[in-house]
Amino acid sequence: MSKLYIVPTPIGNLEDITLRALRILEDVDLVLAEDTRKTGILLKKHSISNKTLSHHKFNEHMFVEQLSERILNGEVMALVSEAGTPGISDPGYLLIRECIRKQVEVECLPGPTAYVPALVASGLPCDRFVFEGFLPQKKGRQKRLNALKEENRTIILYESPHRVSKCLLQLSDTFGKDRPACLARELTKIHEEFIRGTLEEILLRLGEKQPKGECIILVGGK
Ligand code: SAM
């Protein structure tokens, strides 16, 4: 039966994978992987020896037609990203959209994605929130921040570690230093950490140090 499975994978702790995800990764004809080496480690840990094919942001445009056609013609594939849920600040959207256009069945398994544990444990309201992913790095960044200033739901941002302090400073300048916020770092890993407080307090806690590892910034709504 033709099908594209979207399979979430651990964001740190390799035990965070469902039994169904493991069964599907074993049963499909092909695993499309953003990072074949990392996916290889995960498969090996669970004694799965399936075929993988590289599918990342630099080749997804080129292969979307070919892969969706192969699925339409009967192959069953699983798409995994480097970590978390494919399509969430990761490649996947183009292939998913094309499969749906071709009326190929697409099924996304529930599973790890970094922003959910970050939001829930942040202590900020988690009943209504807006996921912004990565802000534009240069052009349009301040405009986006200005628009978010008026947002009254909790705001979730992905940010690379070497830009976290600068981003917190920009948020503080735009939203005001007293806005409640949280920095969630290295979730599910040994050095998991939550720094909670106002934007000013978090900046003071960080001092001169750039936080290490993967980070999510959460800011309380207006
Ligand atoms: N697909 C992933 C998901 O479902 O969350 C997101 C991938 S995106 C390329 C990588 C970003 O996600 C990192 O820069 C960081 O902001 C966040 N992230 C991923 N894993 C994380 C972790 N273990 N702890 C904190 N943030 C994480």
JSON list of N, CA and C in Angstrom, two decimals, residues 92-131:
[
{"chain": "A", "resi": 92, "resn": "GLY", "atom": "N", "xyz": [10.59, 18.51, 4.90]},
{"chain": "A", "resi": 92, "resn": "GLY", "atom": "CA", "xyz": [9.44, 17.58, 4.90]},
{"chain": "A", "resi": 92, "resn": "GLY", "atom": "C", "xyz": [8.23, 18.16, 4.19]},
{"chain": "A", "resi": 93, "resn": "TYR", "atom": "N", "xyz": [8.03, 19.47, 4.38]},
{"chain": "A", "resi": 93, "resn": "TYR", "atom": "CA", "xyz": [6.82, 20.09, 3.86]},
{"chain": "A", "resi": 93, "resn": "TYR", "atom": "C", "xyz": [6.63, 19.86, 2.36]},
{"chain": "A", "resi": 94, "resn": "LEU", "atom": "N", "xyz": [7.69, 20.01, 1.57]},
{"chain": "A", "resi": 94, "resn": "LEU", "atom": "CA", "xyz": [7.56, 19.90, 0.11]},
{"chain": "A", "resi": 94, "resn": "LEU", "atom": "C", "xyz": [7.07, 18.52, -0.30]},
{"chain": "A", "resi": 95, "resn": "LEU", "atom": "N", "xyz": [7.66, 17.48, 0.30]},
{"chain": "A", "resi": 95, "resn": "LEU", "atom": "CA", "xyz": [7.29, 16.12, -0.06]},
{"chain": "A", "resi": 95, "resn": "LEU", "atom": "C", "xyz": [5.87, 15.80, 0.43]},
{"chain": "A", "resi": 96, "resn": "ILE", "atom": "N", "xyz": [5.54, 16.27, 1.62]},
{"chain": "A", "resi": 96, "resn": "ILE", "atom": "CA", "xyz": [4.20, 16.04, 2.17]},
{"chain": "A", "resi": 96, "resn": "ILE", "atom": "C", "xyz": [3.15, 16.68, 1.26]},
{"chain": "A", "resi": 97, "resn": "ARG", "atom": "N", "xyz": [3.42, 17.93, 0.89]},
{"chain": "A", "resi": 97, "resn": "ARG", "atom": "CA", "xyz": [2.48, 18.66, 0.03]},
{"chain": "A", "resi": 97, "resn": "ARG", "atom": "C", "xyz": [2.30, 17.94, -1.31]},
{"chain": "A", "resi": 98, "resn": "GLU", "atom": "N", "xyz": [3.39, 17.46, -1.89]},
{"chain": "A", "resi": 98, "resn": "GLU", "atom": "CA", "xyz": [3.32, 16.82, -3.20]},
{"chain": "A", "resi": 98, "resn": "GLU", "atom": "C", "xyz": [2.59, 15.47, -3.12]},
{"chain": "A", "resi": 99, "resn": "CYS", "atom": "N", "xyz": [2.83, 14.73, -2.04]},
{"chain": "A", "resi": 99, "resn": "CYS", "atom": "CA", "xyz": [2.12, 13.45, -1.86]},
{"chain": "A", "resi": 99, "resn": "CYS", "atom": "C", "xyz": [0.62, 13.70, -1.73]},
{"chain": "A", "resi": 100, "resn": "ILE", "atom": "N", "xyz": [0.26, 14.72, -0.97]},
{"chain": "A", "resi": 100, "resn": "ILE", "atom": "CA", "xyz": [-1.17, 15.03, -0.79]},
{"chain": "A", "resi": 100, "resn": "ILE", "atom": "C", "xyz": [-1.77, 15.44, -2.14]},
{"chain": "A", "resi": 101, "resn": "ARG", "atom": "N", "xyz": [-1.00, 16.22, -2.90]},
{"chain": "A", "resi": 101, "resn": "ARG", "atom": "CA", "xyz": [-1.48, 16.64, -4.24]},
{"chain": "A", "resi": 101, "resn": "ARG", "atom": "C", "xyz": [-1.74, 15.43, -5.14]},
{"chain": "A", "resi": 102, "resn": "LYS", "atom": "N", "xyz": [-0.86, 14.42, -4.98]},
{"chain": "A", "resi": 102, "resn": "LYS", "atom": "CA", "xyz": [-1.00, 13.22, -5.82]},
{"chain": "A", "resi": 102, "resn": "LYS", "atom": "C", "xyz": [-1.97, 12.21, -5.20]},
{"chain": "A", "resi": 103, "resn": "GLN", "atom": "N", "xyz": [-2.61, 12.57, -4.11]},
{"chain": "A", "resi": 103, "resn": "GLN", "atom": "CA", "xyz": [-3.56, 11.72, -3.38]},
{"chain": "A", "resi": 103, "resn": "GLN", "atom": "C", "xyz": [-2.90, 10.45, -2.83]},
{"chain": "A", "resi": 104, "resn": "VAL", "atom": "N", "xyz": [-1.63, 10.60, -2.45]},
{"chain": "A", "resi": 104, "resn": "VAL", "atom": "CA", "xyz": [-0.92, 9.53, -1.76]},
{"chain": "A", "resi": 104, "resn": "VAL", "atom": "C", "xyz": [-1.19, 9.71, -0.27]},
{"chain": "A", "resi": 105, "resn": "GLU", "atom": "N", "xyz": [-1.45, 8.61, 0.43]},
{"chain": "A", "resi": 105, "resn": "GLU", "atom": "CA", "xyz": [-1.74, 8.74, 1.86]},
{"chain": "A", "resi": 105, "resn": "GLU", "atom": "C", "xyz": [-0.51, 9.19, 2.65]},
{"chain": "A", "resi": 106, "resn": "VAL", "atom": "N", "xyz": [-0.71, 10.16, 3.53]},
{"chain": "A", "resi": 106, "resn": "VAL", "atom": "CA", "xyz": [0.38, 10.66, 4.39]},
{"chain": "A", "resi": 106, "resn": "VAL", "atom": "C", "xyz": [-0.07, 10.46, 5.84]},
{"chain": "A", "resi": 107, "resn": "GLU", "atom": "N", "xyz": [0.77, 9.82, 6.63]},
{"chain": "A", "resi": 107, "resn": "GLU", "atom": "CA", "xyz": [0.42, 9.65, 8.05]},
{"chain": "A", "resi": 107, "resn": "GLU", "atom": "C", "xyz": [1.58, 10.13, 8.91]},
{"chain": "A", "resi": 108, "resn": "CYS", "atom": "N", "xyz": [1.27, 11.03, 9.84]},
{"chain": "A", "resi": 108, "resn": "CYS", "atom": "CA", "xyz": [2.31, 11.52, 10.75]},
{"chain": "A", "resi": 108, "resn": "CYS", "atom": "C", "xyz": [2.10, 10.89, 12.12]},
{"chain": "A", "resi": 109, "resn": "LEU", "atom": "N", "xyz": [3.11, 10.20, 12.60]},
{"chain": "A", "resi": 109, "resn": "LEU", "atom": "CA", "xyz": [3.03, 9.60, 13.94]},
{"chain": "A", "resi": 109, "resn": "LEU", "atom": "C", "xyz": [3.22, 10.67, 15.00]},
{"chain": "A", "resi": 110, "resn": "PRO", "atom": "N", "xyz": [2.55, 10.56, 16.13]},
{"chain": "A", "resi": 110, "resn": "PRO", "atom": "CA", "xyz": [2.85, 11.49, 17.23]},
{"chain": "A", "resi": 110, "resn": "PRO", "atom": "C", "xyz": [4.20, 11.11, 17.83]},
{"chain": "A", "resi": 111, "resn": "GLY", "atom": "N", "xyz": [4.92, 12.10, 18.32]},
{"chain": "A", "resi": 111, "resn": "GLY", "atom": "CA", "xyz": [6.22, 11.79, 18.91]},
{"chain": "A", "resi": 111, "resn": "GLY", "atom": "C", "xyz": [6.98, 13.05, 19.25]},
{"chain": "A", "resi": 112, "resn": "PRO", "atom": "N", "xyz": [8.31, 12.91, 19.47]},
{"chain": "A", "resi": 112, "resn": "PRO", "atom": "CA", "xyz": [9.08, 14.04, 19.97]},
{"chain": "A", "resi": 112, "resn": "PRO", "atom": "C", "xyz": [9.09, 15.25, 19.04]},
{"chain": "A", "resi": 113, "resn": "THR", "atom": "N", "xyz": [8.96, 16.40, 19.66]},
{"chain": "A", "resi": 113, "resn": "THR", "atom": "CA", "xyz": [9.22, 17.69, 19.01]},
{"chain": "A", "resi": 113, "resn": "THR", "atom": "C", "xyz": [9.65, 18.62, 20.13]},
{"chain": "A", "resi": 114, "resn": "ALA", "atom": "N", "xyz": [10.68, 19.42, 19.91]},
{"chain": "A", "resi": 114, "resn": "ALA", "atom": "CA", "xyz": [11.31, 20.10, 21.03]},
{"chain": "A", "resi": 114, "resn": "ALA", "atom": "C", "xyz": [10.41, 21.14, 21.70]},
{"chain": "A", "resi": 115, "resn": "TYR", "atom": "N", "xyz": [9.55, 21.81, 20.93]},
{"chain": "A", "resi": 115, "resn": "TYR", "atom": "CA", "xyz": [8.85, 22.94, 21.55]},
{"chain": "A", "resi": 115, "resn": "TYR", "atom": "C", "xyz": [7.78, 22.53, 22.55]},
{"chain": "A", "resi": 116, "resn": "VAL", "atom": "N", "xyz": [7.26, 21.31, 22.47]},
{"chain": "A", "resi": 116, "resn": "VAL", "atom": "CA", "xyz": [6.19, 20.92, 23.40]},
{"chain": "A", "resi": 116, "resn": "VAL", "atom": "C", "xyz": [6.72, 20.78, 24.83]},
{"chain": "A", "resi": 117, "resn": "PRO", "atom": "N", "xyz": [7.77, 19.97, 25.09]},
{"chain": "A", "resi": 117, "resn": "PRO", "atom": "CA", "xyz": [8.27, 19.94, 26.48]},
{"chain": "A", "resi": 117, "resn": "PRO", "atom": "C", "xyz": [8.80, 21.29, 26.94]},
{"chain": "A", "resi": 118, "resn": "ALA", "atom": "N", "xyz": [9.36, 22.08, 26.02]},
{"chain": "A", "resi": 118, "resn": "ALA", "atom": "CA", "xyz": [9.86, 23.42, 26.40]},
{"chain": "A", "resi": 118, "resn": "ALA", "atom": "C", "xyz": [8.71, 24.28, 26.90]},
{"chain": "A", "resi": 119, "resn": "LEU", "atom": "N", "xyz": [7.62, 24.27, 26.16]},
{"chain": "A", "resi": 119, "resn": "LEU", "atom": "CA", "xyz": [6.46, 25.10, 26.50]},
{"chain": "A", "resi": 119, "resn": "LEU", "atom": "C", "xyz": [5.83, 24.63, 27.81]},
{"chain": "A", "resi": 120, "resn": "VAL", "atom": "N", "xyz": [5.61, 23.34, 27.92]},
{"chain": "A", "resi": 120, "resn": "VAL", "atom": "CA", "xyz": [4.87, 22.82, 29.07]},
{"chain": "A", "resi": 120, "resn": "VAL", "atom": "C", "xyz": [5.65, 23.05, 30.37]},
{"chain": "A", "resi": 121, "resn": "ALA", "atom": "N", "xyz": [6.99, 22.86, 30.32]},
{"chain": "A", "resi": 121, "resn": "ALA", "atom": "CA", "xyz": [7.78, 23.02, 31.55]},
{"chain": "A", "resi": 121, "resn": "ALA", "atom": "C", "xyz": [8.27, 24.45, 31.76]},
{"chain": "A", "resi": 122, "resn": "SER", "atom": "N", "xyz": [7.96, 25.36, 30.83]},
{"chain": "A", "resi": 122, "resn": "SER", "atom": "CA", "xyz": [8.44, 26.74, 30.97]},
{"chain": "A", "resi": 122, "resn": "SER", "atom": "C", "xyz": [7.76, 27.46, 32.13]},
{"chain": "A", "resi": 123, "resn": "GLY", "atom": "N", "xyz": [6.53, 27.02, 32.43]},
{"chain": "A", "resi": 123, "resn": "GLY", "atom": "CA", "xyz": [5.76, 27.73, 33.45]},
{"chain": "A", "resi": 123, "resn": "GLY", "atom": "C", "xyz": [4.99, 28.91, 32.86]},
{"chain": "A", "resi": 124, "resn": "LEU", "atom": "N", "xyz": [5.16, 29.15, 31.56]},
{"chain": "A", "resi": 124, "resn": "LEU", "atom": "CA", "xyz": [4.40, 30.21, 30.90]},
{"chain": "A", "resi": 124, "resn": "LEU", "atom": "C", "xyz": [3.06, 29.60, 30.44]},
{"chain": "A", "resi": 125, "resn": "PRO", "atom": "N", "xyz": [2.04, 30.44, 30.23]},
{"chain": "A", "resi": 125, "resn": "PRO", "atom": "CA", "xyz": [0.75, 29.86, 29.82]},
{"chain": "A", "resi": 125, "resn": "PRO", "atom": "C", "xyz": [0.92, 28.97, 28.59]},
{"chain": "A", "resi": 126, "resn": "CYS", "atom": "N", "xyz": [0.37, 27.75, 28.66]},
{"chain": "A", "resi": 126, "resn": "CYS", "atom": "CA", "xyz": [0.53, 26.83, 27.53]},
{"chain": "A", "resi": 126, "resn": "CYS", "atom": "C", "xyz": [-0.81, 26.45, 26.91]},
{"chain": "A", "resi": 127, "resn": "ASP", "atom": "N", "xyz": [-1.86, 27.20, 27.29]},
{"chain": "A", "resi": 127, "resn": "ASP", "atom": "CA", "xyz": [-3.17, 26.92, 26.67]},
{"chain": "A", "resi": 127, "resn": "ASP", "atom": "C", "xyz": [-3.27, 27.53, 25.28]},
{"chain": "A", "resi": 128, "resn": "ARG", "atom": "N", "xyz": [-2.60, 28.66, 25.07]},
{"chain": "A", "resi": 128, "resn": "ARG", "atom": "CA", "xyz": [-2.58, 29.30, 23.75]},
{"chain": "A", "resi": 128, "resn": "ARG", "atom": "C", "xyz": [-1.15, 29.78, 23.49]},
{"chain": "A", "resi": 129, "resn": "PHE", "atom": "N", "xyz": [-0.63, 29.42, 22.33]},
{"chain": "A", "resi": 129, "resn": "PHE", "atom": "CA", "xyz": [0.76, 29.78, 22.05]},
{"chain": "A", "resi": 129, "resn": "PHE", "atom": "C", "xyz": [0.96, 29.95, 20.55]},
{"chain": "A", "resi": 130, "resn": "VAL", "atom": "N", "xyz": [2.08, 30.62, 20.20]},
{"chain": "A", "resi": 130, "resn": "VAL", "atom": "CA", "xyz": [2.40, 30.78, 18.79]},
{"chain": "A", "resi": 130, "resn": "VAL", "atom": "C", "xyz": [3.84, 30.28, 18.58]},
{"chain": "A", "resi": 131, "resn": "PHE", "atom": "N", "xyz": [3.98, 29.35, 17.64]},
{"chain": "A", "resi": 131, "resn": "PHE", "atom": "CA", "xyz": [5.29, 28.78, 17.33]},
{"chain": "A", "resi": 131, "resn": "PHE", "atom": "C", "xyz": [5.86, 29.55, 16.15]}
]
